[in-house]
Tab-separated table of C-alpha atoms in Angstrom:
chain	number	residue	atom	x	y	z
A	220	LYS	CA	14.434	7.607	-7.585
A	221	ASN	CA	16.125	7.585	-11.667
A	222	TYR	CA	16.660	11.396	-12.106
A	223	SER	CA	19.465	10.892	-8.405
A	224	GLN	CA	21.967	9.642	-11.146
A	225	TYR	CA	22.559	12.650	-12.760
A	226	GLY	CA	22.817	14.620	-9.137
A	227	PRO	CA	22.086	15.279	-6.497
A	228	ILE	CA	19.231	15.917	-4.542
A	229	SER	CA	17.242	17.698	-2.189
A	230	THR	CA	14.342	19.589	-0.385
A	231	TRP	CA	13.304	20.800	2.554
A	232	ASN	CA	9.617	18.502	2.406
A	233	ARG	CA	9.990	16.057	4.971
A	234	ILE	CA	11.148	12.743	2.925
A	235	GLU	CA	13.099	9.580	4.628
A	236	GLU	CA	14.654	8.378	1.975
A	237	GLU	CA	18.247	7.336	1.732
A	238	TRP	CA	18.874	8.780	-2.369
A	239	ILE	CA	17.444	12.493	-1.443
A	240	PHE	CA	18.575	15.265	1.009
A	241	SER	CA	15.893	16.352	2.839
A	242	SER	CA	15.849	19.154	5.828
A	243	TYR	CA	13.131	19.532	7.428
A	244	VAL	CA	12.471	19.387	11.571
A	245	ASP	CA	10.295	17.174	12.964
A	246	HIS	CA	7.177	18.721	13.809
A	247	TYR	CA	6.678	16.177	16.766
A	248	GLN	CA	8.802	18.949	18.864
A	249	GLY	CA	7.301	21.804	17.470
A	250	TYR	CA	3.880	20.350	18.056
A	251	LYS	CA	4.829	19.189	20.974
A	252	LEU	CA	5.424	22.494	21.929
A	253	ALA	CA	2.431	24.590	20.123
A	254	LEU	CA	0.616	22.471	22.527
A	255	ASN	CA	2.679	22.399	25.858
A	256	HIS	CA	2.295	26.272	25.239
A	257	LEU	CA	-1.941	26.295	25.196
A	258	TYR	CA	-2.445	23.866	27.698
A	259	GLU	CA	0.342	26.523	30.753
A	260	LYS	CA	-1.844	29.009	29.443
A	261	GLY	CA	-5.119	27.552	31.042
A	262	TYR	CA	-6.588	25.661	27.773
A	263	LYS	CA	-7.904	22.231	28.601
A	264	THR	CA	-9.431	20.991	25.756
A	265	ILE	CA	-8.143	21.926	22.861
A	266	GLY	CA	-9.324	21.050	18.444
A	267	HIS	CA	-6.298	20.075	16.073
A	268	VAL	CA	-6.254	21.143	12.575
A	269	LEU	CA	-3.492	19.146	11.151
A	270	GLY	CA	-3.310	18.079	6.992
A	271	ILE	CA	-3.227	15.227	5.431
A	272	HIS	CA	-2.534	11.957	7.470
A	273	ARG	CA	-0.200	10.339	4.792
A	274	ASN	CA	2.008	13.373	5.501
A	275	LEU	CA	4.995	12.744	7.696
A	276	ASN	CA	4.611	15.629	10.235
A	277	THR	CA	0.599	15.172	10.480
A	278	GLN	CA	2.011	11.779	11.509
A	279	ALA	CA	4.417	13.308	14.022
A	280	ARG	CA	2.099	16.089	15.043
A	281	ILE	CA	-0.254	12.890	15.999
A	282	ARG	CA	2.147	11.224	18.133
A	283	ALA	CA	2.569	14.939	19.549
A	284	LEU	CA	-0.655	14.697	20.652
A	285	ASN	CA	-1.867	11.740	22.241
A	286	ASP	CA	1.547	11.870	23.866
A	287	PHE	CA	-0.313	15.472	24.761
A	288	HIS	CA	-3.465	14.529	26.089
A	289	GLN	CA	-2.056	11.040	27.492
A	290	GLU	CA	0.376	13.183	29.598
A	291	LYS	CA	-1.397	15.662	31.202
A	292	GLY	CA	-4.838	12.968	31.195
A	293	LEU	CA	-7.071	15.873	28.896
A	294	LEU	CA	-9.404	13.415	26.598
A	295	LEU	CA	-9.470	14.426	23.202
A	296	ASP	CA	-12.289	14.701	21.365
A	297	GLU	CA	-12.383	12.501	18.768
A	298	ASP	CA	-14.708	15.805	16.525
A	299	TRP	CA	-11.552	18.415	17.240
A	300	LEU	CA	-9.471	15.494	15.499
A	301	ILE	CA	-9.949	16.974	12.534
A	302	GLN	CA	-7.414	15.324	8.744
A	303	ASN	CA	-7.357	17.068	5.801
A	304	GLU	CA	-5.901	18.825	3.293
A	305	ILE	CA	-7.336	22.752	3.558
A	306	SER	CA	-9.446	24.737	1.720
A	307	ASN	CA	-10.970	28.341	2.539
A	308	GLY	CA	-13.737	26.826	2.130
A	309	GLU	CA	-13.229	24.263	4.151
A	310	THR	CA	-11.332	26.209	7.277
A	311	ILE	CA	-14.715	28.571	6.737
A	312	ASP	CA	-16.330	25.911	7.533
A	313	ILE	CA	-14.467	24.083	10.216
A	314	ALA	CA	-15.213	28.035	11.747
A	315	LYS	CA	-19.156	27.378	11.455
A	316	LYS	CA	-18.440	23.951	13.551
A	317	TRP	CA	-17.559	26.139	15.765
A	318	LEU	CA	-19.490	28.979	16.458
A	319	ASN	CA	-22.584	26.361	15.903
A	320	SER	CA	-21.065	23.526	19.031
A	321	LEU	CA	-22.367	23.211	22.380
A	322	ASN	CA	-18.715	21.992	23.466
A	323	LYS	CA	-16.403	24.259	21.871
A	324	PRO	CA	-13.021	23.605	22.722
A	325	ASP	CA	-11.237	26.374	24.830
A	326	ALA	CA	-8.140	26.312	21.696
A	327	LEU	CA	-7.825	25.053	18.042
A	328	ALA	CA	-3.886	24.130	17.317
A	329	PHE	CA	-3.836	24.254	13.030
A	330	TYR	CA	-1.232	23.040	11.287
A	331	SER	CA	-0.230	26.295	8.957
A	332	ASP	CA	-0.099	30.378	9.586
A	333	GLN	CA	-2.771	30.793	6.597
A	334	VAL	CA	-5.588	28.091	7.915
A	335	ALA	CA	-5.139	29.629	11.329
A	336	ALA	CA	-5.355	32.722	9.860
A	337	GLN	CA	-8.920	32.101	7.864
A	338	PHE	CA	-10.195	30.723	10.984
A	339	LEU	CA	-9.642	34.134	13.141
A	340	SER	CA	-11.132	35.804	10.400
A	341	ALA	CA	-14.105	33.594	9.952
A	342	ILE	CA	-15.071	33.839	13.626
A	343	GLN	CA	-14.133	37.494	14.511
A	344	LEU	CA	-17.040	38.447	11.058
A	345	GLU	CA	-19.125	36.505	13.989
A	346	GLY	CA	-18.313	38.931	16.772
A	347	TYR	CA	-16.122	36.649	18.611
A	348	THR	CA	-12.453	37.261	19.642
A	349	SER	CA	-9.340	35.321	20.077
A	350	PRO	CA	-7.235	34.698	22.603
A	351	GLU	CA	-10.887	35.408	24.547
A	352	ASP	CA	-13.952	33.362	23.413
A	353	VAL	CA	-10.077	30.988	21.225
A	354	GLY	CA	-7.057	30.302	21.635
A	355	ILE	CA	-5.562	30.270	18.101
A	356	ILE	CA	-2.428	29.243	18.224
A	357	GLY	CA	-0.826	28.268	14.176
A	358	PHE	CA	2.534	27.353	12.776
A	359	ASP	CA	5.469	27.788	10.142
A	360	ASN	CA	5.721	31.950	11.764
A	361	SER	CA	5.008	33.056	8.386
A	362	GLU	CA	4.308	36.833	7.170
A	363	ILE	CA	0.171	36.277	7.527
A	364	SER	CA	1.162	35.350	11.349
A	365	GLU	CA	2.923	37.942	11.682
A	366	LEU	CA	-0.581	40.664	10.368
A	367	MET	CA	-2.880	38.927	12.130
A	368	HIS	CA	-0.489	38.987	15.688
A	369	LEU	CA	-1.403	34.665	15.853
A	370	THR	CA	1.060	33.023	18.315
A	371	THR	CA	2.509	30.707	15.416
A	372	VAL	CA	5.428	28.316	16.551
A	373	ASP	CA	9.052	29.114	14.029
A	374	TYR	CA	10.771	26.332	12.604
A	375	SER	CA	13.387	27.529	10.533
A	376	LEU	CA	11.860	27.033	7.334
A	377	ALA	CA	13.698	30.009	5.525
A	378	ASN	CA	17.424	27.552	6.979
A	379	GLN	CA	15.340	23.959	5.935
A	380	ALA	CA	15.153	26.010	2.465
A	381	TYR	CA	19.189	27.697	2.522
A	382	ASN	CA	20.870	24.060	3.856
A	383	SER	CA	19.011	22.319	1.256
A	384	PHE	CA	20.715	24.740	-1.069
A	385	VAL	CA	24.015	24.009	0.846
A	386	TYR	CA	24.040	20.225	0.242
A	387	LEU	CA	23.997	20.788	-2.777
A	388	TYR	CA	26.508	23.497	-3.324
A	389	ASN	CA	28.358	21.277	-1.863
A	390	GLN	CA	28.047	18.091	-3.756
A	391	LEU	CA	28.968	19.364	-6.325
A	392	ASN	CA	32.109	21.822	-5.376
A	393	ASP	CA	35.289	21.350	-3.610
A	394	ILE	CA	34.560	23.965	-0.434
A	395	PRO	CA	32.139	23.169	1.197
A	396	ILE	CA	29.627	26.145	3.365
A	397	SER	CA	27.965	25.264	6.506
A	398	MET	CA	24.869	24.489	6.976
A	399	LYS	CA	22.918	26.641	9.595
A	400	PRO	CA	20.699	25.141	12.865
A	401	LEU	CA	17.401	24.177	12.538
A	402	ASN	CA	15.195	25.711	15.158
A	403	VAL	CA	11.807	25.135	16.550
A	404	THR	CA	11.132	28.595	18.862
A	405	LEU	CA	7.341	29.742	20.171
A	406	VAL	CA	6.345	32.924	19.107
A	407	GLN	CA	3.717	34.138	21.312
A	408	ARG	CA	1.691	37.003	19.640
A	409	ASN	CA	-2.415	38.027	20.258
A	410	THR	CA	-4.156	34.204	19.696
A	411	THR	CA	-3.143	33.022	22.937
A	412	LYS	CA	-3.676	34.290	26.881
A	413	ASN	CA	-0.119	36.331	28.120
C-alpha cells in the first residue's frame, strides 16, 4: 500500500483492495463450467485438486464445488478434496494415491494445466489412459494443455494481463485505450469423453 503514493498499481492476480486494480476472472464461474462439463460427460465421482486454501481463487472454486455437489445431489469425497500448493513430487503422490485407491474418482479437476499434465504423465507411465480410465480437466489453457491434449478452461489470461497494462496506461495518459473482454470458455480436447 505504501507504494501507491508513487502512482497506480495493477495486477492480473485476484486481489480485493481498493488501492490496487486487479484484472481477474472469478474462478467460481470457470470451475463450475468445468464441473458441469464433467457431469454432462457422465462423470459422477469427481476429485478436486485445488491450490492453497487462503488463495481467493481457491476459495471461489470451493464455493463452486460445494454448490455443484449440492445441486447435483453428489457426495463430496473429502479424500479427493486436495488443497495445497502442488509441486511435481506432490503431483506424483496424487497419481500414486489414485493408482492405489480402491474408490478411484471417475474424473479429476485440477487448478492448473501444469498439475493436470503431470498427473496424466504419471498415470500413463503405469499404463492408464485418459479419458478411458479417468477424466482429467485442467485450468489455464496453457501451452502444456495443448501439447498434452488436455481438456481445460480458458479464462482469458492474456486479456487479464493486457487489461492490467491498459489500466496503468489509462491512469498515466490522456488518451484512453479500451480494455478487452474477459471470457471463460471450455476447451475440450482428449482427456474427457466426447
